[in-house]
Short mmCIF file of C-alpha atoms and ligand atoms in Angstrom, two decimals:
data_model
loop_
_atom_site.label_atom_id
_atom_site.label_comp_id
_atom_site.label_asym_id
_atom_site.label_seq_id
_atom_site.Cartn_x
_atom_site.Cartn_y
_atom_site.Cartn_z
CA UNK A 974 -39.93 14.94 15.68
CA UNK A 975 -39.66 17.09 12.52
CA UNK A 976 -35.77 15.53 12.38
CA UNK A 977 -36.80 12.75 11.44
CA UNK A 978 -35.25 11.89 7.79
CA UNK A 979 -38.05 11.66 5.11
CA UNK A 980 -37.57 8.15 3.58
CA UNK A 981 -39.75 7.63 0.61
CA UNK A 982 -41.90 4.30 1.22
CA UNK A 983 -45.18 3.98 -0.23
CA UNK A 984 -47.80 4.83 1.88
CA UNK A 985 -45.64 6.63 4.92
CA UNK A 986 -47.84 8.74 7.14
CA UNK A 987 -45.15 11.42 7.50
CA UNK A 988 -47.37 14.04 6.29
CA UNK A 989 -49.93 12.84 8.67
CA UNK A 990 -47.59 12.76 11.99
CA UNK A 991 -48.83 16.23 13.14
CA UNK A 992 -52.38 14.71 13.01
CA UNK A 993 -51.55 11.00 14.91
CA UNK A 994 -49.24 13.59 17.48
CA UNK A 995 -52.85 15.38 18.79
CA UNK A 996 -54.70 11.82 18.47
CA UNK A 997 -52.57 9.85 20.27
CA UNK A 998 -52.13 12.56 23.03
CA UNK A 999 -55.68 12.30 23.92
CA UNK A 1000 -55.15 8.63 24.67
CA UNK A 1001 -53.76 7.48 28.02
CA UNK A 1002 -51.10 4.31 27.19
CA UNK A 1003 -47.65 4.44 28.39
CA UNK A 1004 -46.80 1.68 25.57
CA UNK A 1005 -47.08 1.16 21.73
CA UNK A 1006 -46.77 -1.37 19.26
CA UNK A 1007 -46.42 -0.15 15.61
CA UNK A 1008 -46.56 -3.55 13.99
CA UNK A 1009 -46.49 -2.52 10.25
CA UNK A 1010 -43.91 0.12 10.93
CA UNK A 1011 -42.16 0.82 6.90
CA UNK A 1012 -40.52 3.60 7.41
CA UNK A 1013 -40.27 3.90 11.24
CA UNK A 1014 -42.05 7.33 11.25
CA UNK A 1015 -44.86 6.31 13.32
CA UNK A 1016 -42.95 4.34 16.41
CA UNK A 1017 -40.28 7.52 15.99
CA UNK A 1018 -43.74 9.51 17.34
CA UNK A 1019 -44.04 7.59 19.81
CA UNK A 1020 -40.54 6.90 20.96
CA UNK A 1021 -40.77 11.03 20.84
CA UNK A 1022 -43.47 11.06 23.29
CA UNK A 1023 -41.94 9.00 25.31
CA UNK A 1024 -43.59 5.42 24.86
CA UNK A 1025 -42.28 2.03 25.23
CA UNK A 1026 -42.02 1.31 21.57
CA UNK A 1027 -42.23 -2.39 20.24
CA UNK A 1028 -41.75 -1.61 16.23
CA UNK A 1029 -42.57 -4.58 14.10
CA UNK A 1030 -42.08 -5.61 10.44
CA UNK A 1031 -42.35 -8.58 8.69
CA UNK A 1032 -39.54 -7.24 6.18
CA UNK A 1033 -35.84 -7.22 6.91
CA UNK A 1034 -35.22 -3.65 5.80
CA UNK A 1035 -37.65 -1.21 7.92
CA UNK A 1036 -36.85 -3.95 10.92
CA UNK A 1037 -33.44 -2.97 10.59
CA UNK A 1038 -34.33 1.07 10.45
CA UNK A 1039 -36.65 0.59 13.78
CA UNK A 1040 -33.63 -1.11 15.33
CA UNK A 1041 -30.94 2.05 14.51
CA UNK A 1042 -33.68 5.17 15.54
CA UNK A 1043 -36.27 3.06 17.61
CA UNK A 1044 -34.77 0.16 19.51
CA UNK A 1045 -30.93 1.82 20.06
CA UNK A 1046 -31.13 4.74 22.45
CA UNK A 1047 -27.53 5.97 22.18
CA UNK A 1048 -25.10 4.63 19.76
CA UNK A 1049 -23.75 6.42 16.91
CA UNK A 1050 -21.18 6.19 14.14
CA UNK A 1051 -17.82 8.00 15.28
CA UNK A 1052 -15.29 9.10 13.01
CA UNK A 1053 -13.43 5.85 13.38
CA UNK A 1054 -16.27 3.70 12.30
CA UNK A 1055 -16.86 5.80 9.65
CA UNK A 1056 -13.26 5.76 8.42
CA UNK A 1057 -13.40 2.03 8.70
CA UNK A 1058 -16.72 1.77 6.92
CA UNK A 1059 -15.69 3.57 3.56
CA UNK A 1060 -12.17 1.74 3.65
CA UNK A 1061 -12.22 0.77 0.18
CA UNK A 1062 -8.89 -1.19 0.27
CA UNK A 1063 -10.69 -4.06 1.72
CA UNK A 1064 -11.06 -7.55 -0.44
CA UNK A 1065 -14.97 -8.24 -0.47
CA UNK A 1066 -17.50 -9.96 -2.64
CA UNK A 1067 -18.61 -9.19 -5.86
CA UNK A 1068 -21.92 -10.35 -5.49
CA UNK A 1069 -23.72 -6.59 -6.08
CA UNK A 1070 -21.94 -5.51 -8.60
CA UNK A 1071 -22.05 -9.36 -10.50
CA UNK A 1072 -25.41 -9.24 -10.04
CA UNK A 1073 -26.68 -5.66 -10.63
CA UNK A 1074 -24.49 -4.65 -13.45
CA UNK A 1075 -26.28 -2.72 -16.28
CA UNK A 1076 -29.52 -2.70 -13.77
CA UNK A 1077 -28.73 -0.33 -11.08
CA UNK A 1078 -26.36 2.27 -10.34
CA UNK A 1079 -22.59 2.99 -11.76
CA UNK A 1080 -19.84 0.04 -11.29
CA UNK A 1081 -18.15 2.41 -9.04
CA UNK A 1082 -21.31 2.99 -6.95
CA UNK A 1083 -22.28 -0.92 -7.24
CA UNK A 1084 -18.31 -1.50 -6.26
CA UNK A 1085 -18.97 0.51 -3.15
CA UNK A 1086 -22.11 -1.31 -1.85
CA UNK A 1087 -20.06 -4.82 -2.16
CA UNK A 1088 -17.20 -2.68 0.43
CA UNK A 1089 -19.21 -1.26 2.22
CA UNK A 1090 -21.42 -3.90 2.70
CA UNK A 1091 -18.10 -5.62 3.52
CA UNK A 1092 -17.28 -3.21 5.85
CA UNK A 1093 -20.37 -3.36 7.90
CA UNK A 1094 -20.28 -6.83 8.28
CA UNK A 1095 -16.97 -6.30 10.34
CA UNK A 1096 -18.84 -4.12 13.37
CA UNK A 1097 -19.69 -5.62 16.15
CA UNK A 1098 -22.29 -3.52 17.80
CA UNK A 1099 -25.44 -4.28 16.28
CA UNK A 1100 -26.33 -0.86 16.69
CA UNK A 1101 -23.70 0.84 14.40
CA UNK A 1102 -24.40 -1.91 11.77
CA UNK A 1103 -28.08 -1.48 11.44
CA UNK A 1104 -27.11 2.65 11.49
CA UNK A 1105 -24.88 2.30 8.61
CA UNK A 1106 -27.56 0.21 7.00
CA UNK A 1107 -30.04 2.41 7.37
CA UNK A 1108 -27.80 5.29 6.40
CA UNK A 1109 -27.23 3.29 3.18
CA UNK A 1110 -30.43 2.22 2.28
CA UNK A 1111 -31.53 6.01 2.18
CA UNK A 1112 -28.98 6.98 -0.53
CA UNK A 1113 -30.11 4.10 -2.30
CA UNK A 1114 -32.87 5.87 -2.17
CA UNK A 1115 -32.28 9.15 -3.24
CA UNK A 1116 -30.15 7.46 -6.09
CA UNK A 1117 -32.91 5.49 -7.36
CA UNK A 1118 -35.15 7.47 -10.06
CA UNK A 1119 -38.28 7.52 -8.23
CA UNK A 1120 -37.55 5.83 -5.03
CA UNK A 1121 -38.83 2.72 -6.21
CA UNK A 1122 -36.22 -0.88 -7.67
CA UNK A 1123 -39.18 -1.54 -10.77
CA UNK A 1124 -37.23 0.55 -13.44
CA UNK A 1125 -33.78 -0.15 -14.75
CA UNK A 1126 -31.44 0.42 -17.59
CA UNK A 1127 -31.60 3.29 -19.25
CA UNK A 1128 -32.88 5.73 -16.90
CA UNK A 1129 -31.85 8.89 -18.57
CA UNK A 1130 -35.48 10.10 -19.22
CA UNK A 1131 -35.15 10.32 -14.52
CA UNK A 1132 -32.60 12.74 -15.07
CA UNK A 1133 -34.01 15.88 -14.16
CA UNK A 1134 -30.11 17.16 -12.93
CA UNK A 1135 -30.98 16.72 -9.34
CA UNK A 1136 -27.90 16.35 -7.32
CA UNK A 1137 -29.07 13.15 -5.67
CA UNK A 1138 -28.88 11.47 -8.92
CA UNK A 1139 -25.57 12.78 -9.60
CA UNK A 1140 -23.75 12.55 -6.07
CA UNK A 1141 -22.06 9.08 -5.58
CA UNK A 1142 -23.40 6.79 -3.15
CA UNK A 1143 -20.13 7.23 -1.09
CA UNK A 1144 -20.71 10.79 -0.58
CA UNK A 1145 -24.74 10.27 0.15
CA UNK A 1146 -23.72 7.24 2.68
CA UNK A 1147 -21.30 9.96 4.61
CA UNK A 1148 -24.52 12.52 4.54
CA UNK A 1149 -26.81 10.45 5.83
CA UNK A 1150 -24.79 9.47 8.42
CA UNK A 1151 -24.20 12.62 10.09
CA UNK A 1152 -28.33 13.01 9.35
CA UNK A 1153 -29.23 9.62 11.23
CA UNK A 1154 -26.45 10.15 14.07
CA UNK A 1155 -28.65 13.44 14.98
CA UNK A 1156 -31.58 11.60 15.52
CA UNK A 1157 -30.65 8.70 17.72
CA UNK A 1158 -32.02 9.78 21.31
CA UNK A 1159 -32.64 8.35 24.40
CA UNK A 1160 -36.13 8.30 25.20
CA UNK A 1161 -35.40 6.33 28.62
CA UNK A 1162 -37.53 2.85 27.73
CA UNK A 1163 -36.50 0.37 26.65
CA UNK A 1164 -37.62 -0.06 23.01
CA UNK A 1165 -37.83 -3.08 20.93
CA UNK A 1166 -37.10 -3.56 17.18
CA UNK A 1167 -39.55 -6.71 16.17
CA UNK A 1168 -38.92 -8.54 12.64
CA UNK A 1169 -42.10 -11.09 12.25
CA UNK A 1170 -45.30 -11.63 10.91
CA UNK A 1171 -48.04 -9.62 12.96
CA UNK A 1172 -49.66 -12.88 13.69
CA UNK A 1173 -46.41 -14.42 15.30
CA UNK A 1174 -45.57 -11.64 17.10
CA UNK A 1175 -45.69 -12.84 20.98
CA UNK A 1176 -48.61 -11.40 22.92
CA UNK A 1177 -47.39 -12.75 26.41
CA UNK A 1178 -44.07 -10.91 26.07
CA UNK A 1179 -44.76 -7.83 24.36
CA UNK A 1180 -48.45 -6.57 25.87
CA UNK A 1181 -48.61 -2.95 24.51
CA UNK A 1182 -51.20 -0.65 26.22
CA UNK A 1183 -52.46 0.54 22.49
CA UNK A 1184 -51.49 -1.05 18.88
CA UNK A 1185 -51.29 1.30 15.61
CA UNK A 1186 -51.99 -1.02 12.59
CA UNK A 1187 -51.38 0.59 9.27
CA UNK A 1188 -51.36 -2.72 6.83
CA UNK A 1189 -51.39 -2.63 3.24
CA UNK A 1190 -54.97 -2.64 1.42
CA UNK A 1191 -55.94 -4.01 -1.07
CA UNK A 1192 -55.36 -2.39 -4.29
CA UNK A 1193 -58.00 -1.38 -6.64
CA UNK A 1194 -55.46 -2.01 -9.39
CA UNK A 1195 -51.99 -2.26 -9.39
CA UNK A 1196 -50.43 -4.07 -6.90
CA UNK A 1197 -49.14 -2.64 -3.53
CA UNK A 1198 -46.07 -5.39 -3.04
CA UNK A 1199 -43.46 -4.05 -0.96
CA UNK A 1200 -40.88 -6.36 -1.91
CA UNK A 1201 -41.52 -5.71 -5.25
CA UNK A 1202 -40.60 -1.88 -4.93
CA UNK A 1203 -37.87 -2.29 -2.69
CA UNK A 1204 -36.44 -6.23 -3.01
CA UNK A 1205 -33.07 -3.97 -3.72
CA UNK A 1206 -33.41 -2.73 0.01
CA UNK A 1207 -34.34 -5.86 1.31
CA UNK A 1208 -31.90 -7.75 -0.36
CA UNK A 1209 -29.08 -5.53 0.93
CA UNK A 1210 -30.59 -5.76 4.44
CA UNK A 1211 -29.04 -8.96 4.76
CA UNK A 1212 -26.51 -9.28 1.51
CA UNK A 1213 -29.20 -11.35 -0.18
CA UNK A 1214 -28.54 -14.01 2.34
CA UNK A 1215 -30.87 -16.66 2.38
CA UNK A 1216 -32.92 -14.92 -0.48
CA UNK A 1217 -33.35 -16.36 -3.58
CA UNK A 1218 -33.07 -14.02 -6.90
CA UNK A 1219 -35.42 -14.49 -9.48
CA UNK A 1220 -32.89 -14.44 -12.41
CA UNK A 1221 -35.57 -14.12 -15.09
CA UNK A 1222 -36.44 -10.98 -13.89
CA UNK A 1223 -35.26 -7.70 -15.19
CA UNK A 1224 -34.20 -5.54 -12.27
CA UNK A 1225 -32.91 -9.30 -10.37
CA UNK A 1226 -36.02 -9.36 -7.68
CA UNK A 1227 -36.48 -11.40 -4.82
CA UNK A 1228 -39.59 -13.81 -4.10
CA UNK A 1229 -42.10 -12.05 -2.62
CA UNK A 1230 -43.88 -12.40 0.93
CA UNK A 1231 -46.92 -13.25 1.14
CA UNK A 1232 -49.31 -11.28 3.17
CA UNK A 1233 -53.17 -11.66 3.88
CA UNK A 1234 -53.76 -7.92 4.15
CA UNK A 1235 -53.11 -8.08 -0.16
CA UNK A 1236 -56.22 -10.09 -1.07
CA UNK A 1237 -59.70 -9.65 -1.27
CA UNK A 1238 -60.56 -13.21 -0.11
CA UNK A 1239 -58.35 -13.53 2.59
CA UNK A 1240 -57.96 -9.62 3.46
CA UNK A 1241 -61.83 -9.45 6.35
CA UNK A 1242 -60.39 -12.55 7.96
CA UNK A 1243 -57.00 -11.13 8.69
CA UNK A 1244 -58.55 -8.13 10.20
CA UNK A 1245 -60.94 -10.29 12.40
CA UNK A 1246 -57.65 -12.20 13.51
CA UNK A 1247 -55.91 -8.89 14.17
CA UNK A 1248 -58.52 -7.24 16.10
CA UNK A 1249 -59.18 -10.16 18.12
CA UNK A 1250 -55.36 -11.29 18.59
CA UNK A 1251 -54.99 -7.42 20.04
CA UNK A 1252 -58.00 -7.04 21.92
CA UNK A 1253 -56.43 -6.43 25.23
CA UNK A 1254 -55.08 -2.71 23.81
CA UNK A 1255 -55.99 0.38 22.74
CA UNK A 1256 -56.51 -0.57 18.74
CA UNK A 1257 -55.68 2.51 16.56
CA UNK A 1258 -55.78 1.57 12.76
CA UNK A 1259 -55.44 3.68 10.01
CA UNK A 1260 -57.36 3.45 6.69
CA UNK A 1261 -57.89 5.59 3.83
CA UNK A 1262 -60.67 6.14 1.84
CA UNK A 1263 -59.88 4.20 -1.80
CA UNK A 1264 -58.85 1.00 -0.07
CA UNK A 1265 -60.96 -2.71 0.49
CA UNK A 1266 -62.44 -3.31 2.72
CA UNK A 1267 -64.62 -0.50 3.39
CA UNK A 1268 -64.84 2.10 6.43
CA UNK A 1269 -68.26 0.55 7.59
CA UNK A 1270 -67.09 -2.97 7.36
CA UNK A 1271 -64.04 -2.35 9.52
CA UNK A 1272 -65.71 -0.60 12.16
CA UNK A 1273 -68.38 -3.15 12.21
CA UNK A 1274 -65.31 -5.45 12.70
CA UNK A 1275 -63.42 -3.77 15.77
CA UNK A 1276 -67.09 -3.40 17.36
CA UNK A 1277 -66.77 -6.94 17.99
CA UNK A 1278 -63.83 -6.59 19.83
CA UNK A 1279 -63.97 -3.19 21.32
CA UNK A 1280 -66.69 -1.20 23.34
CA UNK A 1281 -66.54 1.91 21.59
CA UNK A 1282 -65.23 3.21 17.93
CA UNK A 1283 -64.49 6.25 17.26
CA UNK A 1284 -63.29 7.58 13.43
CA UNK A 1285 -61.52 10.45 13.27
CA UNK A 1286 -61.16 12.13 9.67
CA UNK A 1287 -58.22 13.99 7.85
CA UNK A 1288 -57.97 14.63 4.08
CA UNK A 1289 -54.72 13.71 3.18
CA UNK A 1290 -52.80 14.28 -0.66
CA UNK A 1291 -50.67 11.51 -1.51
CA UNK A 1292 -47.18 12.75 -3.42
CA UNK A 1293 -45.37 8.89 -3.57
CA UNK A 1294 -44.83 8.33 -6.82
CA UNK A 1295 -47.39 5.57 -8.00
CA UNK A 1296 -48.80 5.69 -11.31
CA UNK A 1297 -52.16 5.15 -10.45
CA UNK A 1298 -54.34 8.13 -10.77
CA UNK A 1299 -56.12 6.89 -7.64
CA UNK A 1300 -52.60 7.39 -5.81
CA UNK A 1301 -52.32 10.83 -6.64
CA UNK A 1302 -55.73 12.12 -5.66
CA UNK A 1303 -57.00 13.37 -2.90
CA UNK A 1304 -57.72 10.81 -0.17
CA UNK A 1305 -59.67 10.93 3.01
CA UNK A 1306 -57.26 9.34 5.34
CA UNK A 1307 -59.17 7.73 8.51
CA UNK A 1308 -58.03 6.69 12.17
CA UNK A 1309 -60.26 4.08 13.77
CA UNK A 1310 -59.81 4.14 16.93
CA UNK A 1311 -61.26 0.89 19.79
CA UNK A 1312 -61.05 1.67 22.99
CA UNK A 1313 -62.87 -0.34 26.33
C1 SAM B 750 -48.61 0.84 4.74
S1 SAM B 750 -47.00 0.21 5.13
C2 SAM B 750 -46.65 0.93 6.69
C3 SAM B 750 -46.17 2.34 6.55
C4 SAM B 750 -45.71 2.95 7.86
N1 SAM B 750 -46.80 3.17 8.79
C5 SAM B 750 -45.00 4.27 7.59
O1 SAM B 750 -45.50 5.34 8.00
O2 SAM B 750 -43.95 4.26 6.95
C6 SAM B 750 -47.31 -1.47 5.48
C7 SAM B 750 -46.13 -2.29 6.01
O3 SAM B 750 -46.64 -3.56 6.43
C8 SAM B 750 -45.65 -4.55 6.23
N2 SAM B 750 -46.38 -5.84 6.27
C9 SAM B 750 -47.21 -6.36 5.33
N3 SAM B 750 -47.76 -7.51 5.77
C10 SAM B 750 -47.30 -7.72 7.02
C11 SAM B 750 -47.52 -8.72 8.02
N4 SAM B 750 -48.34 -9.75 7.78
N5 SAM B 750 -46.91 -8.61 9.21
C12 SAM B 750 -46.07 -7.56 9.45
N6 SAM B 750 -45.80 -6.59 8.55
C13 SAM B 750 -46.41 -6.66 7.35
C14 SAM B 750 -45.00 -4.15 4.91
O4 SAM B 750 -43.68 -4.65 4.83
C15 SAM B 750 -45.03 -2.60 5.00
O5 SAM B 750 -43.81 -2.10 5.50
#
C-alpha cells in the first residue's frame, strides 16, 4: 500500500490511509464502493485488502486512474508500447498546443501532449490507454507550479529549481510509467472502475457490503471546484472531446459540473438522498471538522438510516496547497461510521 504514487488532489486522504487501514479492518464486508474516489487512494486500500472494489467518479480523470490501478488487475506498458507511445514522428492534432500556448507548459512539452495524446489513442487495450493516461496526468502534475491549472503565464516566481519543474514532460511520462507499472496487482476480484454521478450509480448491479463517501463540503470561503483546479486533467482525459472551453477564460477552462455536495441549500438534502439511496451497506463517510454541515447534523442524519453511529476521531494537518488559512490548519478529520 505505501507504493502507491502520491498524486496531489485536494483533499486526498493519503496521509490518513494508515488510519482507514485499522478502521476498516474492524469491519466485516467482503465489498466496497468508494464513490467519490479523486485520487484512487482509498479503493487502492481496499483493492489491497482484498475487496471487491467498485470505484466511482463523476469526473473523467480519477475514473480513468481507478480504471489503470483499481479496475485492471494485470496489464502493463511493455517496452513496445512505450516505444510506440513517445513516437514523435507521428502526424497528430494541434489542438493542445493551439490552445494552451503562452498558458501552460513549453511548445515542446505542449507538442508532446498533442503526440502522445495521439499515440494513446492508437492502443487498443483499454487498460494500457487509461495507464498511459494516468502516467501522464501525474507529470502534468508535477510540472504544474502547485499542482493546481488556476495560475498561468509567467510562473517564474514557482521556480524554486525543483527538478520536476525543469524535467520535460517526456522524461516524467517515461518515470511514471515504470512507477504505475509497479503497482498494478492482481487482487483476484473483479474490480470495477465507475464514471457517474453518485445518484445514478446502479444499486441493483453494484450492491457493495459497505460504501466510503468522502464528498466535497462546502467551503467556508473559497470554492472547492474540482474542475476548476484540474479542467487541464480532465480535459486531457478525453482530448477535450465533447467539452466545451470557455475561451474568455485565462488558463482556457472547461464548464464546470455541478454537484449538490457544493451548496449550502442543496448540500443536507443530498446527504439524506445518499444515506438513504445506500442504506443496505455498511456507510463509512468521512468529514472534517471546518466543513458544512456540521458533525451533529450528519450523524443525526445517518441515524435515520442506520441503527448505530459510531465517530471515530483523528487530527489530521492538511499540506495541499490552498490559500485559505483554514486549509492549512490543523483539522480534526472524522469517520462516521452506520452500521445495522
Ligand atoms: C474530497 S474528493 C475525494 C478524494 C478522495 N477520497 C481521495 O482520497 O483522493 C471528492 C471527489 O468527489 C467527486 N464528486 C463531486 N461530486 C460528485 C458526485 N455528485 N458524484 C460523484 N462524484 C462526485 C469530485 O470529482 C472529487 O474527485
Amino acid at each position: 500500500m505505501e507504493s502507491y504514487p502520491l498524486m496531489r488532489y485536494m483533499g486526498s486522504k493519503y496521509k490518513l490511509i494508515p488510519w482507514f487501514y485499522e478502521a476498516f479492518s474492524e469491519l466485516e464486508f467482503d465489498s466496497a464502493l468508494d464513490a467519490f474516489s479523486g485520487s484512487g487512494v482509498v479503493s487502492y486500500l481496499f483493492k489491497s485488502m482484498d475487496k471487491q472494489v467498485y470505484s466511482n467518479d463523476f469526473l473523467n480523470f480519477p475514473s480513468t486512474i481507478s480504471k489503470a490501478l483499481i479496475e485492471n488487475n494485470q496489464t502493463t506498458l511493455e517496452e513496445e508500447d512505450i516505444r510506440a507511445l513517445t513516437n514523435m514522428d507521428v502526424k497528430s492534432d494541434d489542438f493542445i498546443e493551439k490552445t494552451f500556448h503562452k498558458v501552460f507548459y513549453s511548445k515542446d512539452d505542449l507538442v508532446f501532449l498533442d503526440k502522445i495524446s495521439h499515440n494513446i489513442a492508437q492502443l487498443t487495450s483499454p487498460y494500457k490507454k487509461a495507464l498511459a493516461l494516468t502516467a501522464l496526468f501525474r507529470s502534468c502534475l508535477k510540472k504544474q507550479p502547485r499542482g493546481v491549472f488556476t495560475i498561468s503565464g509567467n510562473l517564474e516566481k514557482y521556480d524554486d529549481g525543483r527538478r520536476d519543474l525543469k524535467i520535460s514532460l517526456q522524461r516524467h511520462f517515461l518515470e511514471q510509467v515504470a512507477i504505475y507499472n509497479e503497482v498494478v496487482f492482481d487482487n483476484q476480484q473483479e474490480n470495477q472502475s465507475l464514471h457517474s454521478s453518485i445518484f445514478e450509480i446502479d444499486t441493483q448491479s453494484c450492491k457493495p457490503d459497505l460504501v466510503y463517501l468522502d464528498p466535497p463540503y462546502v467551503p467556508a470561503s473559497d470554492d472547492n471546484c474540482y474542475v476548476k483546479r484540474y479542467h487541464f486533467l480532465e480535459g486531457l482525459s478525453k482530448y477535450w472531446h465533447g467539452e466545451q472551453i470557455m475561451e474568455d477564460t485565462k488558463v482556457k477552462k472547461i464548464q464546470k459540473k455541478y454537484t449538490p455536495f457544493s451548496y449550502k441549500k442543496t448540500a443536507i438534502e443530498a446527504f439524506e438522498n445518499m444515506f438513504d439511496k445506500f442504506s443496505d451497506s455498511i456507510i463509512a463517510l468521512s468529514y472534517s471538522s471546518n466543513a458544512f454541515p456540521d458533525l451533529d447534523t450528519l450523524v443525526s442524519l445517518m441515524k435515520n438510516q442506520k441503527a448505530t453511529v459510531e465517530v471515530k476521531t483523528k487530527s489530521h494537518r492538511y499540506n495541499f496547497g490552498n490559500h485559505s488559512k483554514a486549509m492549512r490548519a490543523n483539522v480534526v478529520e472524522y469517520l462516521i461510521i452506520g452500521k445495522d
